[in-house]
CSV table of C-alpha atoms in Angstrom, one decimal:
chain,number,residue,atom,x,y,z
A,1,UNK,CA,214.8,241.8,193.4
A,2,UNK,CA,215.2,245.4,192.2
A,3,UNK,CA,215.3,247.0,195.6
A,4,UNK,CA,217.8,244.8,197.1
A,5,UNK,CA,220.2,245.3,194.0
A,6,UNK,CA,219.9,249.2,194.3
A,7,UNK,CA,220.2,248.8,197.8
A,8,UNK,CA,223.5,247.0,197.4
A,9,UNK,CA,224.4,249.3,194.3
A,10,UNK,CA,224.0,252.4,196.8
A,11,UNK,CA,225.5,250.9,199.7
A,12,UNK,CA,228.9,250.3,197.9
A,13,UNK,CA,228.8,253.8,196.7
A,14,UNK,CA,228.5,255.3,200.1
A,15,UNK,CA,231.1,253.2,201.4
A,16,UNK,CA,233.8,253.8,198.9
A,17,UNK,CA,232.7,257.7,197.7
A,18,UNK,CA,235.3,259.8,199.8
A,19,UNK,CA,234.8,263.7,199.6
A,20,UNK,CA,231.1,264.3,199.4
A,21,UNK,CA,228.6,264.3,196.8
A,22,UNK,CA,230.8,265.0,193.8
A,23,UNK,CA,232.6,261.9,194.6
A,24,UNK,CA,229.7,259.9,194.2
A,25,UNK,CA,229.7,260.7,190.6
A,26,UNK,CA,232.2,258.4,189.3
A,27,UNK,CA,230.3,255.4,191.0
A,28,UNK,CA,226.8,256.5,189.5
A,29,UNK,CA,228.4,256.7,186.0
A,30,UNK,CA,229.8,253.3,186.4
A,31,UNK,CA,226.6,252.2,187.5
A,32,UNK,CA,225.1,253.2,184.5
A,33,UNK,CA,227.5,251.4,182.3
A,34,UNK,CA,227.0,248.1,183.9
A,35,UNK,CA,223.4,247.9,185.0
A,36,UNK,CA,221.8,249.7,181.9
A,37,UNK,CA,219.2,251.3,184.6
A,38,UNK,CA,219.9,254.8,183.3
A,39,UNK,CA,222.1,256.5,180.5
A,40,UNK,CA,225.2,258.9,181.1
A,41,UNK,CA,223.1,261.7,179.7
A,42,UNK,CA,220.1,261.2,182.3
A,43,UNK,CA,222.8,261.0,185.0
A,44,UNK,CA,224.0,264.5,183.8
A,45,UNK,CA,220.2,265.7,184.1
A,46,UNK,CA,220.1,264.1,187.6
A,47,UNK,CA,223.3,266.0,188.9
A,48,UNK,CA,222.0,269.1,187.2
A,49,UNK,CA,218.7,268.8,189.2
A,50,UNK,CA,220.6,267.5,192.4
A,51,UNK,CA,222.5,270.6,192.3
A,52,UNK,CA,219.7,272.9,191.8
A,53,UNK,CA,217.6,271.7,194.5
A,54,UNK,CA,217.8,272.0,198.0
A,55,UNK,CA,219.8,269.4,200.1
A,56,UNK,CA,223.0,267.6,200.0
A,57,UNK,CA,223.8,266.6,196.4
A,58,UNK,CA,224.8,263.0,197.0
A,59,UNK,CA,221.5,262.6,198.8
A,60,UNK,CA,219.4,264.4,195.9
A,61,UNK,CA,221.0,262.3,193.0
A,62,UNK,CA,220.8,259.0,194.9
A,63,UNK,CA,217.3,259.7,195.5
A,64,UNK,CA,216.8,260.6,191.8
A,65,UNK,CA,218.4,257.6,190.3
A,66,UNK,CA,216.7,255.2,192.6
A,67,UNK,CA,213.1,257.0,191.8
A,68,UNK,CA,214.0,256.7,188.0
A,69,UNK,CA,215.1,253.0,188.2
A,70,UNK,CA,212.1,251.7,190.8
A,71,UNK,CA,209.8,254.7,191.4
A,72,UNK,CA,209.1,255.9,195.3
A,73,UNK,CA,210.1,252.9,196.9
A,74,UNK,CA,213.2,253.0,194.6
A,75,UNK,CA,214.1,256.6,195.6
A,76,UNK,CA,213.9,255.8,199.4
A,77,UNK,CA,215.6,252.4,199.1
A,78,UNK,CA,218.7,254.1,197.1
A,79,UNK,CA,218.7,256.8,199.8
A,80,UNK,CA,219.1,254.7,202.7
A,81,UNK,CA,221.7,252.4,201.2
A,82,UNK,CA,223.7,255.4,200.4
A,83,UNK,CA,223.7,256.7,203.9
A,84,UNK,CA,223.7,253.6,205.8
A,85,UNK,CA,227.7,252.9,205.4
A,86,UNK,CA,228.7,256.3,206.5
A,87,UNK,CA,226.3,256.3,209.3
A,88,UNK,CA,227.6,253.1,210.5
A,89,UNK,CA,231.3,254.5,210.2
A,90,UNK,CA,230.7,257.5,212.0
A,91,UNK,CA,229.2,255.8,215.0
A,92,UNK,CA,232.6,254.1,215.2
A,93,UNK,CA,234.6,257.0,214.5
A,94,UNK,CA,232.8,258.7,217.1
A,95,UNK,CA,233.6,256.4,219.7
A,96,UNK,CA,237.3,256.9,219.1
A,97,UNK,CA,237.5,260.4,217.7
A,98,UNK,CA,240.7,261.3,219.4
A,99,UNK,CA,242.4,257.9,218.5
A,100,UNK,CA,241.3,258.3,214.7
A,101,UNK,CA,242.2,261.9,214.3
A,102,UNK,CA,245.6,260.9,215.2
A,103,UNK,CA,246.3,257.7,213.9
A,104,UNK,CA,248.8,257.2,211.6
A,105,UNK,CA,247.3,254.6,209.5
A,106,UNK,CA,244.1,256.7,208.8
A,107,UNK,CA,246.0,259.4,207.8
A,108,UNK,CA,248.2,257.3,205.4
A,109,UNK,CA,245.1,255.8,204.1
A,110,UNK,CA,243.7,258.8,203.0
A,111,UNK,CA,246.8,260.2,202.0
A,112,UNK,CA,246.4,258.0,199.2
A,113,UNK,CA,242.7,258.0,198.6
A,114,UNK,CA,242.2,261.7,198.3
A,115,UNK,CA,244.2,262.0,194.9
A,116,UNK,CA,242.6,259.1,193.6
A,117,UNK,CA,239.0,260.3,194.3
A,118,UNK,CA,240.0,263.5,192.6
A,119,UNK,CA,241.3,261.6,189.4
A,120,UNK,CA,237.9,259.7,189.7
A,121,UNK,CA,235.7,262.5,189.3
A,122,UNK,CA,237.9,264.2,186.7
A,123,UNK,CA,237.5,261.1,184.7
A,124,UNK,CA,233.6,261.7,185.3
A,125,UNK,CA,234.0,265.2,184.1
A,126,UNK,CA,235.7,263.8,181.2
A,127,UNK,CA,232.4,261.7,180.2
A,128,UNK,CA,230.2,264.5,180.7
A,129,UNK,CA,232.5,266.6,178.4
A,130,UNK,CA,232.5,264.1,175.7
A,131,UNK,CA,228.7,263.7,175.9
A,132,UNK,CA,228.0,267.6,175.6
A,133,UNK,CA,231.2,269.2,173.9
A,134,UNK,CA,231.9,266.7,171.0
A,135,UNK,CA,230.2,264.8,168.4
A,136,UNK,CA,232.4,262.0,167.7
A,137,UNK,CA,229.5,260.4,165.6
A,138,UNK,CA,229.7,263.3,163.3
A,139,UNK,CA,233.1,263.5,163.0
A,140,UNK,CA,233.5,259.8,162.4
A,141,UNK,CA,231.1,260.4,159.4
A,142,UNK,CA,232.5,263.9,157.9
A,143,UNK,CA,236.2,263.3,158.9
A,144,UNK,CA,235.7,267.2,159.2
A,145,UNK,CA,237.3,269.0,162.1
A,146,UNK,CA,234.5,271.6,162.5
A,147,UNK,CA,232.0,268.9,163.0
A,148,UNK,CA,233.8,267.2,165.9
A,149,UNK,CA,232.7,270.2,168.5
A,150,UNK,CA,229.4,271.3,169.7
A,151,UNK,CA,230.6,274.8,168.9
A,152,UNK,CA,227.8,276.4,171.0
A,153,UNK,CA,228.2,274.1,174.1
A,154,UNK,CA,231.9,274.9,173.8
A,155,UNK,CA,231.3,278.8,174.0
A,156,UNK,CA,228.7,278.2,176.8
A,157,UNK,CA,231.2,276.2,178.4
A,158,UNK,CA,233.9,278.8,178.2
A,159,UNK,CA,231.8,281.6,179.0
A,160,UNK,CA,231.0,279.6,182.6
A,161,UNK,CA,234.3,278.7,183.2
A,162,UNK,CA,235.5,282.8,182.8
A,163,UNK,CA,232.5,283.9,185.0
A,164,UNK,CA,233.1,281.0,187.7
A,165,UNK,CA,236.8,281.5,188.0
A,166,UNK,CA,238.1,285.0,186.5
A,167,UNK,CA,235.3,287.6,186.9
A,168,UNK,CA,235.2,289.0,190.3
A,169,UNK,CA,231.6,289.8,190.6
A,170,UNK,CA,230.1,286.5,189.5
A,171,UNK,CA,233.1,284.1,191.0
A,172,UNK,CA,231.2,283.9,194.3
A,173,UNK,CA,227.2,283.5,192.6
A,174,UNK,CA,226.0,280.5,193.8
A,175,UNK,CA,225.9,277.6,191.1
A,176,UNK,CA,221.9,277.4,190.8
A,177,UNK,CA,222.0,280.7,189.0
A,178,UNK,CA,224.5,279.4,186.2
A,179,UNK,CA,222.5,276.4,185.9
A,180,UNK,CA,219.3,278.2,185.3
A,181,UNK,CA,221.1,280.6,183.1
A,182,UNK,CA,222.2,278.1,181.2
A,183,UNK,CA,219.0,276.2,180.6
A,184,UNK,CA,217.6,279.5,179.1
A,185,UNK,CA,220.5,279.8,176.9
A,186,UNK,CA,219.9,276.1,175.7
A,187,UNK,CA,216.2,276.8,175.2
A,188,UNK,CA,216.8,280.2,173.2
A,189,UNK,CA,219.6,278.8,171.2
A,190,UNK,CA,218.4,275.4,170.9
A,191,UNK,CA,221.1,273.2,172.4
A,192,UNK,CA,219.3,270.0,171.6
A,193,UNK,CA,218.6,270.8,168.4
A,194,UNK,CA,214.8,270.3,169.1
B,1,UNK,CA,212.4,263.7,227.4
B,2,UNK,CA,214.6,261.5,224.9
B,3,UNK,CA,211.5,261.3,222.5
B,4,UNK,CA,211.2,265.0,222.4
B,5,UNK,CA,215.1,265.6,221.7
B,6,UNK,CA,214.6,262.8,218.9
B,7,UNK,CA,211.9,264.7,217.1
B,8,UNK,CA,213.9,268.1,217.9
B,9,UNK,CA,216.8,266.8,216.2
B,10,UNK,CA,215.1,265.4,213.2
B,11,UNK,CA,213.5,269.0,212.6
B,12,UNK,CA,216.4,270.9,213.1
B,13,UNK,CA,218.4,268.6,210.5
B,14,UNK,CA,215.4,268.9,208.1
B,15,UNK,CA,215.6,272.6,208.3
B,16,UNK,CA,219.4,272.6,207.5
B,17,UNK,CA,218.4,269.8,204.6
B,18,UNK,CA,215.9,272.3,202.9
B,19,UNK,CA,217.7,275.5,203.5
B,20,UNK,CA,220.9,274.1,201.9
B,21,UNK,CA,221.4,274.5,198.3
B,22,UNK,CA,224.3,272.7,196.7
B,23,UNK,CA,225.6,270.8,199.7
B,24,UNK,CA,229.2,270.8,200.7
B,25,UNK,CA,230.6,274.4,202.1
B,26,UNK,CA,227.0,276.0,201.3
B,27,UNK,CA,225.7,273.9,204.5
B,28,UNK,CA,228.4,275.1,207.2
B,29,UNK,CA,226.7,278.6,208.0
B,30,UNK,CA,223.1,276.8,207.8
B,31,UNK,CA,224.9,274.3,210.9
B,32,UNK,CA,226.0,277.0,212.6
B,33,UNK,CA,223.1,278.9,213.0
B,34,UNK,CA,220.9,275.8,213.6
B,35,UNK,CA,223.2,273.5,215.8
B,36,UNK,CA,225.4,276.1,217.4
B,37,UNK,CA,223.3,279.1,217.9
B,38,UNK,CA,219.8,277.9,218.3
B,39,UNK,CA,220.2,274.8,220.2
B,40,UNK,CA,223.6,275.1,221.6
B,41,UNK,CA,224.0,271.2,220.6
B,42,UNK,CA,227.8,271.7,220.0
B,43,UNK,CA,230.6,274.3,220.1
B,44,UNK,CA,232.0,276.2,216.9
B,45,UNK,CA,235.2,274.1,217.4
B,46,UNK,CA,233.3,270.7,217.6
B,47,UNK,CA,231.4,271.7,214.4
B,48,UNK,CA,234.6,272.3,212.6
B,49,UNK,CA,235.9,269.1,213.8
B,50,UNK,CA,233.0,267.0,212.7
B,51,UNK,CA,232.9,268.4,209.4
B,52,UNK,CA,236.4,267.8,208.8
B,53,UNK,CA,235.9,264.3,209.6
B,54,UNK,CA,233.2,264.3,207.8
B,55,UNK,CA,235.0,265.3,204.7
B,56,UNK,CA,237.7,262.6,204.8
B,57,UNK,CA,235.3,259.7,205.9
B,58,UNK,CA,233.0,258.0,203.3
B,59,UNK,CA,229.9,259.1,202.2
B,60,UNK,CA,228.0,262.3,201.9
B,61,UNK,CA,229.4,265.5,204.0
B,62,UNK,CA,226.2,266.5,205.3
B,63,UNK,CA,224.9,263.1,206.6
B,64,UNK,CA,228.2,262.4,208.1
B,65,UNK,CA,228.2,265.5,210.2
B,66,UNK,CA,224.3,265.0,211.6
B,67,UNK,CA,225.2,261.5,212.6
B,68,UNK,CA,228.2,263.1,214.3
B,69,UNK,CA,226.2,265.5,216.0
B,70,UNK,CA,223.1,263.1,217.2
B,71,UNK,CA,225.7,260.5,218.5
B,72,UNK,CA,227.1,263.0,220.7
B,73,UNK,CA,224.2,264.1,222.2
B,74,UNK,CA,222.3,260.7,222.7
B,75,UNK,CA,223.6,257.9,221.2
B,76,UNK,CA,222.6,255.7,218.0
B,77,UNK,CA,218.8,256.6,218.2
B,78,UNK,CA,219.4,260.3,218.2
B,79,UNK,CA,222.2,259.7,215.4
B,80,UNK,CA,219.5,257.9,213.3
B,81,UNK,CA,217.0,260.8,213.8
B,82,UNK,CA,219.5,263.3,212.7
B,83,UNK,CA,220.6,261.7,209.6
B,84,UNK,CA,216.9,261.1,208.8
B,85,UNK,CA,216.1,264.5,209.2
B,86,UNK,CA,218.9,265.7,206.9
B,87,UNK,CA,217.9,263.3,204.2
B,88,UNK,CA,214.1,263.8,204.5
B,89,UNK,CA,213.5,267.0,202.6
B,90,UNK,CA,215.7,265.8,199.6
B,91,UNK,CA,213.6,262.6,199.6
B,92,UNK,CA,210.3,264.5,199.2
B,93,UNK,CA,211.6,267.5,196.9
B,94,UNK,CA,213.2,265.2,194.5
B,95,UNK,CA,210.5,262.7,194.3
B,96,UNK,CA,208.1,265.2,193.5
B,97,UNK,CA,210.6,267.0,190.9
B,98,UNK,CA,211.5,263.8,188.8
B,99,UNK,CA,207.6,262.7,189.0
B,100,UNK,CA,206.9,266.1,187.1
B,101,UNK,CA,209.9,266.0,184.8
B,102,UNK,CA,208.9,262.5,183.8
B,103,UNK,CA,205.8,263.8,182.1
B,104,UNK,CA,207.9,266.9,180.4
B,105,UNK,CA,211.0,265.1,179.3
B,106,UNK,CA,210.2,264.6,175.7
B,107,UNK,CA,208.8,268.5,175.0
B,108,UNK,CA,211.5,270.5,173.1
B,109,UNK,CA,211.8,273.4,175.5
B,110,UNK,CA,212.8,270.4,178.5
B,111,UNK,CA,215.1,268.6,176.1
B,112,UNK,CA,216.7,272.1,174.8
B,113,UNK,CA,216.8,273.5,178.6
B,114,UNK,CA,218.8,270.3,179.9
B,115,UNK,CA,221.2,270.3,176.8
B,116,UNK,CA,222.1,273.8,178.0
B,117,UNK,CA,222.4,272.7,181.7
B,118,UNK,CA,224.5,269.9,181.2
B,119,UNK,CA,227.2,272.2,179.7
B,120,UNK,CA,227.0,274.1,183.1
B,121,UNK,CA,227.6,271.0,184.6
B,122,UNK,CA,230.6,269.8,182.8
B,123,UNK,CA,231.8,273.2,184.1
B,124,UNK,CA,230.9,273.1,187.8
B,125,UNK,CA,232.4,269.3,187.8
B,126,UNK,CA,235.6,270.7,186.3
B,127,UNK,CA,235.6,273.7,189.0
B,128,UNK,CA,235.2,271.1,191.7
B,129,UNK,CA,237.9,268.7,190.3
B,130,UNK,CA,240.1,272.0,190.6
B,131,UNK,CA,239.5,272.7,194.1
B,132,UNK,CA,239.8,269.2,195.3
B,133,UNK,CA,243.1,268.7,193.7
B,134,UNK,CA,244.5,271.6,195.5
B,135,UNK,CA,244.1,269.8,198.6
B,136,UNK,CA,244.5,266.2,197.3
B,137,UNK,CA,247.7,266.8,195.3
B,138,UNK,CA,250.4,267.9,197.6
B,139,UNK,CA,253.6,266.1,196.4
B,140,UNK,CA,254.9,263.8,193.7
B,141,UNK,CA,253.5,260.7,195.1
B,142,UNK,CA,249.8,261.7,195.0
B,143,UNK,CA,250.4,263.5,191.6
B,144,UNK,CA,251.3,260.1,190.5
B,145,UNK,CA,248.4,258.5,192.2
B,146,UNK,CA,245.9,261.1,190.6
B,147,UNK,CA,247.3,260.9,187.1
B,148,UNK,CA,247.4,257.1,187.1
B,149,UNK,CA,243.5,256.9,188.4
B,150,UNK,CA,242.5,259.7,186.0
B,151,UNK,CA,244.1,257.7,182.8
B,152,UNK,CA,242.6,254.3,184.2
B,153,UNK,CA,239.2,255.6,184.9
B,154,UNK,CA,239.1,257.3,181.2
B,155,UNK,CA,240.2,254.3,179.5
B,156,UNK,CA,239.2,251.1,181.5
B,157,UNK,CA,236.0,250.0,182.7
B,158,UNK,CA,237.6,249.4,185.9
B,159,UNK,CA,235.3,249.4,188.9
B,160,UNK,CA,235.9,252.8,191.2
B,161,UNK,CA,236.1,250.4,194.1
B,162,UNK,CA,239.4,249.2,192.7
B,163,UNK,CA,240.8,252.5,192.5
B,164,UNK,CA,239.8,253.3,196.1
B,165,UNK,CA,241.4,250.0,197.7
B,166,UNK,CA,244.5,250.5,195.4
B,167,UNK,CA,245.1,254.1,196.1
B,168,UNK,CA,244.5,253.4,200.0
B,169,UNK,CA,247.2,250.6,199.9
B,170,UNK,CA,249.4,252.5,197.8
B,171,UNK,CA,249.1,255.6,200.7
B,172,UNK,CA,249.9,253.2,203.3
B,173,UNK,CA,253.1,251.9,201.7
B,174,UNK,CA,254.3,255.2,200.3
B,175,UNK,CA,253.9,256.6,203.6
B,176,UNK,CA,255.9,253.7,205.7
B,177,UNK,CA,258.8,253.9,203.2
B,178,UNK,CA,259.0,257.9,203.9
B,179,UNK,CA,259.0,257.0,207.9
B,180,UNK,CA,261.4,254.4,207.9
B,181,UNK,CA,263.9,256.5,205.8
C-alpha cells in the first residue's frame, strides 16, 4: 500500500528532522536511495521548486515528493505525514511550556542534536555537489583532471557564493532571484548539454 | 463562535503560507503582521518564544509555530485549523506546478534550466549549513559530533534516524559529565 508507506516515511522525517525545512533534505536523500521512488537529481530539482514557491520549504518539498511518487493523494498523504509528529509534539510542549524551556535534559538533547543535524545537511550538500559540480564517470574514463569538473557549474557556483556572501548589494537578495538567474544561465550556456 | 475562530485561524495562516517565500526567517515578519498586529492573537514576545521552540523541536518551523498559536487560542482543534491553513497553499501550488512540469520535463530548455538551478541549490544549501553551523557548533564536543556525523553520512548508508538518536544520547552524556565536575 503505497499511501501507507509514504505516510510512514514522511512521519519519520517529520519526527527526526530538527532545524526546519533544510533538515528534511538528508532524510529525503536517504529515502530516494532506499526506496527508489525518485533520484537524487529529481530531489535537487524538487528542492529548487520548493525554495522558489510560496510556503515553507519542508512542506513544499514533501508535497512535491509525494505527488511524484503517487499523484495528488500522494502529495496530501506525504504532507500530513510530515506535519503530524510535530503537531503532536507541539501540543505536548505547549502544555508544559515553562518546564520545557528550562528542562536540563531537553537542553542537553538539543546540544547534541544540533551539530548532528548540521552535519547531515552538510552531507546532503556534498551529495548535490557531486551531482552538479564533478563528473566522476568522465574522469574514470579519460583520467584527465580537466574532465573531473563541470567547469561551467563550478564557475556559476563560485559566482553565486560570492554574490550571496561577499557582495553587499546582493547578499540580502531573496534566494528565488538567484534561482531564476541560474535557470537563465543554465539555458543560455546549455548546462545539461541539451 | 468557535467555528468562526477555526475559520479565521485557517484563513490567517493560509495567508501567511501564501505570502512566505523560502520559509524560515522570511516568515517571521509575515507572522508578526498577521498574528500580532491584525488579530492580536499573541504578543511580540510570545511569538518570538514559539518561534524559538519551533526551531529546536522536530519538524517544519512554520508548522510548529502555527500549531503553537492555535493551541494557545483554543486547544487542539484550533491548532489543527492553523496547521492545515499553513500547509494548504503549498499543497495546491506545488501540485499544480508538479503536474505542469511533469509534462515539460523532457524539453531541452527545461533540462538546461534545472541543470543551472541545481548549481544554485548547492550554493544555497552550503550557505544554510554555514549559518546553522555557527549556532550549533559552539565548543569542541559539538565540533566532534558535527565532523563524525558529516563523515559517516557522506561515506556510509546509515539512516539519519541513527545519527539523531546517537547525537541526542551523546548530548545528554557529555553535558552530564560536565555537570558532575
